[in-house]
Amino acid sequence: QWLMGSFDQFDAGAVNMWNFVTGFGWLVYNGENVAKNTENPTGADIAARTAIGLDRNSNILFVVIDGCERCSRNPGVTLEEIGSILVNLGAWYAINLDGG
């Protein structure tokens, strides 16, 4: 079973969780792209990105976008763009991880 969201040490202990992956905010919530570049100044930057998500059946989706901010070819994506990619892949929930 997978859980996504915010948990403190007491919540985690209550449901017997031992392994965690941390990220930097929601990209997809309830099947909707909630990554708005205007709310996160670095979110509008085109860069390499990594995200993890779950579909409605709790299958894991792991997306890595290679990129080079100074390259004209394959520069990467914005947070809003990776949110759209995840929605198109069927993500119901997804979070942004650190870089590509």
N, CA and C of each residue as an Amber inpcrd file, in Angstrom:
protein
   300
   0.8430000  -1.1720000   0.0000000   0.0000000   0.0000000   0.0000000
   0.8870000   1.2340000   0.0000000   0.4620000   2.2480000  -0.7450000
   1.2050000   3.4920000  -0.8670000   0.3900000   4.6340000  -0.2930000
   1.0640000   5.5560000   0.3720000   0.4300000   6.7600000   0.8850000
   1.1890000   7.9590000   0.3360000   0.4680000   8.9790000  -0.0680000
   1.1010000  10.2210000  -0.4980000   0.4760000  11.3520000   0.2890000
   1.3000000  12.2830000   0.7260000   0.7930000  13.4250000   1.4530000
   1.7890000  13.8770000   2.4930000   1.3450000  14.6650000   3.4270000
   2.1900000  15.1830000   4.4920000   1.9600000  14.3790000   5.7590000
   3.0410000  13.8970000   6.3420000   2.9640000  13.1020000   7.5590000
   4.0280000  13.5800000   8.5250000   3.6830000  13.6140000   9.8050000
   4.7110000  13.8730000  10.8040000   5.0940000  12.5390000  11.4430000
   6.0170000  12.5630000  12.3830000   6.5000000  11.3100000  12.9660000
   5.3980000  10.5500000  13.6910000   4.4120000  11.2590000  14.2180000
   3.3370000  10.5920000  14.9510000   2.3650000   9.9200000  13.9940000
   2.0290000  10.6140000  12.8890000   1.1760000  10.0010000  11.8720000
   1.8350000   8.7540000  11.3070000   3.1270000   8.8580000  10.9860000
   3.8570000   7.7440000  10.3890000   3.8840000   6.5480000  11.3350000
   4.1190000   6.8060000  12.6110000   4.1380000   5.7170000  13.5800000
   2.7830000   5.0590000  13.7480000   1.7170000   5.8400000  13.6470000
   0.3650000   5.3070000  13.8270000  -0.0200000   4.3430000  12.7200000
   0.5070000   4.5430000  11.5170000   0.1780000   3.6350000  10.4060000
   1.3520000   2.7110000  10.0750000   2.3570000   2.6680000  10.9580000
   3.4860000   1.7500000  10.8420000   4.2660000   1.9420000   9.5420000
   4.5930000   3.1930000   9.1990000   5.3890000   3.4910000   8.0060000
   6.8600000   3.5450000   8.3830000   7.6780000   2.9910000   7.5030000
   9.1120000   2.9750000   7.7590000   9.9310000   3.6000000   6.6320000
   9.4380000   3.5810000   5.4310000  10.1820000   4.0900000   4.2870000
   9.4750000   5.2990000   3.6960000  10.2600000   6.3330000   3.3900000
   9.6930000   7.5800000   2.9010000  10.4540000   8.0760000   1.6800000
   9.7610000   8.7620000   0.8040000  10.3580000   9.5240000  -0.2800000
   9.8490000  10.9440000  -0.0980000  10.7450000  11.8960000  -0.1300000
  10.3270000  13.2820000   0.0530000  10.3770000  14.0340000  -1.2690000
   9.5780000  15.0620000  -1.3460000   9.5300000  15.8590000  -2.5600000
   9.2430000  17.3130000  -2.2430000   8.9360000  18.0680000  -3.3080000
   8.7820000  19.5150000  -3.1910000   7.4240000  19.9860000  -3.6800000
   6.3780000  19.4290000  -3.1890000   5.0490000  19.9230000  -3.5360000
   4.3250000  19.0690000  -4.5630000   3.0250000  19.2340000  -4.5710000
   2.1550000  18.4790000  -5.4690000   2.2880000  18.9660000  -6.9100000
   2.3220000  18.0060000  -7.8280000   2.2020000  18.2930000  -9.2570000
   0.8000000  17.9310000  -9.7290000   0.3010000  16.8040000  -9.2400000
  -1.0340000  16.3100000  -9.5990000  -1.7570000  15.9450000  -8.3090000
  -2.9860000  16.3990000  -8.1850000  -3.8010000  16.0900000  -7.0100000
  -5.2170000  15.7960000  -7.4820000  -5.7480000  14.6350000  -7.1080000
  -7.0750000  14.1900000  -7.5550000  -7.2020000  14.2120000  -9.0790000
  -6.1210000  13.8250000  -9.7650000  -6.1430000  13.7370000 -11.2130000
  -6.0120000  15.0510000 -11.9500000  -5.8010000  16.1520000 -11.2210000
  -5.7130000  17.4810000 -11.8330000  -4.2990000  18.0350000 -11.7030000
  -3.8010000  18.6100000 -12.7750000  -2.4950000  19.2560000 -12.7480000
  -2.6040000  20.5030000 -11.8780000  -1.9290000  20.4870000 -10.7310000
  -1.9750000  21.6240000  -9.8120000  -0.6520000  22.3820000  -9.7860000
   0.2660000  22.0260000 -10.6640000   1.5620000  22.7110000 -10.7490000
   1.3870000  23.9880000 -11.5510000   1.4110000  25.0880000 -10.8810000
   1.2760000  26.3940000 -11.5330000   2.6060000  27.1040000 -11.4540000
   3.1840000  27.4030000 -12.5860000   4.5060000  28.0280000 -12.6210000
   4.5430000  29.3660000 -11.8950000   3.4170000  30.0550000 -11.8140000
   3.3950000  31.3670000 -11.1710000   3.5190000  31.2730000  -9.6600000
   3.1690000  30.1150000  -9.0670000   3.2330000  29.9560000  -7.6160000
   4.6170000  29.5410000  -7.1360000   5.4540000  29.0670000  -8.0260000
   6.7940000  28.6140000  -7.6830000   7.7610000  29.2640000  -8.6600000
   8.5500000  30.2290000  -8.2150000   9.4230000  30.9560000  -9.1440000
  10.3360000  30.0590000  -9.9650000  10.8510000  28.9830000  -9.3760000
  11.7180000  28.0870000 -10.1400000  10.9230000  27.1080000 -10.9880000
   9.6280000  27.0140000 -10.7570000   8.7810000  26.0980000 -11.5290000
   8.6480000  26.4890000 -12.9800000   8.8260000  27.7790000 -13.2790000
   8.7360000  28.2390000 -14.6660000  10.0370000  28.0030000 -15.4220000
  11.1070000  27.6920000 -14.6990000  12.3800000  27.4000000 -15.3570000
  12.2750000  26.0900000 -16.1290000  12.8250000  26.0710000 -17.3170000
  12.9060000  24.8330000 -18.0860000  14.1440000  24.1020000 -17.5970000
  13.9500000  22.8860000 -17.0830000  15.0550000  22.1540000 -16.4580000
  14.7540000  20.6550000 -16.4800000  15.7770000  19.8850000 -16.1640000
  15.5810000  18.4460000 -15.9560000  14.6620000  18.2710000 -14.7490000
  13.7870000  17.2790000 -14.7990000  12.8120000  17.0660000 -13.7180000
  12.6690000  15.5790000 -13.4080000  12.3360000  15.2860000 -12.1650000
  12.0130000  13.9270000 -11.7310000  10.7570000  14.0080000 -10.8790000
   9.8220000  13.0920000 -11.1050000   8.5700000  13.0820000 -10.3450000
   8.1360000  11.6390000 -10.1030000   7.3760000  11.4580000  -9.0430000
   6.8020000  10.1480000  -8.7320000   5.3200000  10.3470000  -8.4700000
   4.5230000   9.3980000  -8.9130000   3.0830000   9.5220000  -8.7270000
   2.4110000   8.1740000  -8.6160000   1.1220000   8.2370000  -8.3710000
   0.2710000   7.0460000  -8.3000000  -0.9220000   7.2540000  -9.2040000
  -1.3400000   6.1770000  -9.8820000  -2.5860000   6.2620000 -10.6300000
  -3.7350000   5.8630000  -9.7080000  -4.9400000   5.7910000 -10.2260000
  -6.1180000   5.5010000  -9.3830000  -6.0880000   4.0970000  -8.8080000
  -5.2700000   3.2040000  -9.3950000  -5.1540000   1.8350000  -8.8920000
  -3.9140000   1.6450000  -8.0250000  -3.2800000   2.7370000  -7.6330000
  -2.0710000   2.7520000  -6.8040000  -0.8520000   2.1710000  -7.5020000
  -0.8460000   2.1570000  -8.8360000   0.3570000   1.7950000  -9.5720000
   1.3090000   2.9900000  -9.5410000   2.5900000   2.7160000  -9.3720000
   3.5910000   3.7860000  -9.2910000   3.9620000   4.2610000 -10.6900000
   4.0250000   5.5740000 -10.8330000   4.5160000   6.2150000 -12.0550000
   5.7740000   6.9870000 -11.6660000   6.8500000   6.7450000 -12.3750000
   8.1060000   7.4320000 -12.1100000   8.5540000   8.0600000 -13.4100000
   8.6720000   9.3830000 -13.4370000   9.0020000  10.1010000 -14.6690000
  10.2940000  10.8900000 -14.4660000  11.2190000  10.7000000 -15.3950000
  12.4770000  11.4480000 -15.4000000  12.5820000  12.1550000 -16.7440000
  12.7600000  13.4640000 -16.6980000  12.9460000  14.2750000 -17.9030000
  14.3920000  14.7630000 -17.9040000  15.1560000  14.2930000 -18.8730000
  16.5300000  14.7530000 -19.0160000  16.5090000  16.1730000 -19.5630000
  17.4870000  16.9560000 -19.2260000  17.5060000  18.3210000 -19.7260000
  18.8060000  19.0330000 -19.4270000  19.0140000  20.0740000 -20.1510000
  20.1910000  20.9250000 -19.9920000  19.7220000  22.3530000 -20.2250000
  19.7030000  23.1490000 -19.1640000  19.1510000  24.5050000 -19.2560000
  19.8490000  25.3630000 -20.3050000  21.1250000  25.1020000 -20.5630000
  21.8860000  25.9220000 -21.5090000  21.9330000  25.3170000 -22.9150000
  21.2220000  24.2290000 -23.1390000  21.2490000  23.5570000 -24.4390000
  20.0100000  23.9320000 -25.2530000  20.1780000  24.0680000 -26.5500000
  19.0210000  24.3660000 -27.3970000  18.2170000  23.0950000 -27.6740000
  18.8420000  21.9540000 -27.5890000  18.1590000  20.6700000 -27.8090000
  17.9510000  19.9930000 -26.4590000  16.7320000  19.5430000 -26.2000000
  16.3820000  18.8660000 -24.9430000  16.6670000  19.7040000 -23.7000000
  16.0960000  20.9000000 -23.6300000  16.3770000  21.7490000 -22.4640000
  15.6570000  21.3050000 -21.1940000  14.6260000  20.4730000 -21.2880000
  13.8570000  20.0490000 -20.1240000  12.4300000  20.5570000 -20.1970000
  11.7620000  20.6430000 -19.0410000  10.3620000  21.0730000 -18.9710000
  10.1520000  21.9280000 -17.7240000   9.0280000  22.6290000 -17.6760000
   8.6150000  23.3600000 -16.4800000   7.8630000  22.4010000 -15.5540000
   7.5800000  22.8380000 -14.3370000   6.7820000  22.0090000 -13.4260000
   5.3800000  21.7850000 -13.9780000   4.7960000  22.8160000 -14.5700000
   3.4540000  22.6770000 -15.1350000   3.4530000  21.6530000 -16.2730000
   4.5240000  21.6470000 -17.0720000   4.6150000  20.6790000 -18.1750000
   4.7670000  19.2470000 -17.6750000   5.5920000  19.0260000 -16.6560000
   5.7110000  17.6600000 -16.1470000   4.4090000  17.2260000 -15.4690000
   3.6830000  18.1800000 -14.8710000   2.3540000  17.8620000 -14.3320000
   1.4140000  17.3880000 -15.4260000   1.4450000  18.0390000 -16.5780000
   0.6070000  17.6250000 -17.7170000   1.0030000  16.2450000 -18.2260000
   2.2950000  15.9810000 -18.2770000   2.7720000  14.6610000 -18.7100000
   2.2370000  13.5870000 -17.7770000   2.3110000  13.8400000 -16.4840000
   1.8290000  12.8660000 -15.4990000   0.3260000  12.6400000 -15.6150000
  -0.4410000  13.7000000 -15.8040000  -1.8930000  13.5510000 -15.9890000
  -2.1750000  12.6940000 -17.2250000  -1.4360000  12.9510000 -18.3050000
  -1.6180000  12.1680000 -19.5320000  -1.2480000  10.7020000 -19.3410000
  -0.3570000  10.4070000 -18.3960000   0.0180000   9.0280000 -18.0960000
  -0.9620000   8.3680000 -17.1220000  -1.9260000   9.1470000 -16.6230000
  -2.9340000   8.5950000 -15.7270000  -2.6950000   8.8460000 -14.2520000
  -1.7820000   9.7540000 -13.9170000  -1.5020000  10.0270000 -12.5040000
  -2.7240000  10.6240000 -11.8160000  -2.9690000  10.1600000 -10.6140000
  -4.0270000  10.7180000  -9.7730000  -3.4080000  11.6140000  -8.7070000
  -2.2140000  11.2350000  -8.2560000  -1.4070000  12.0400000  -7.3410000
   0.0370000  11.9800000  -7.8130000   0.7650000  13.0810000  -7.6940000
   2.1930000  13.0770000  -8.0360000   2.8810000  14.2350000  -7.3290000
   4.1530000  13.9990000  -6.9830000   4.9680000  15.0290000  -6.3620000
   6.2450000  15.2310000  -7.1640000   6.7890000  16.4300000  -7.0160000
   8.0350000  16.7980000  -7.6560000   9.1950000  16.3240000  -6.7760000
  10.1760000  15.6620000  -7.3930000  11.3970000  15.2840000  -6.6900000
  12.4930000  16.2680000  -7.0880000  13.7090000  16.0210000  -6.7160000
  14.7790000  16.9900000  -6.9220000  15.5330000  16.7380000  -8.2230000
  15.2580000  17.5330000  -9.2470000  16.0360000  17.5010000 -10.4790000
  15.7710000  16.3150000 -11.3820000  16.5910000  16.2070000 -12.4160000
  16.4090000  15.1530000 -13.4230000  17.4150000  14.0650000 -13.3400000
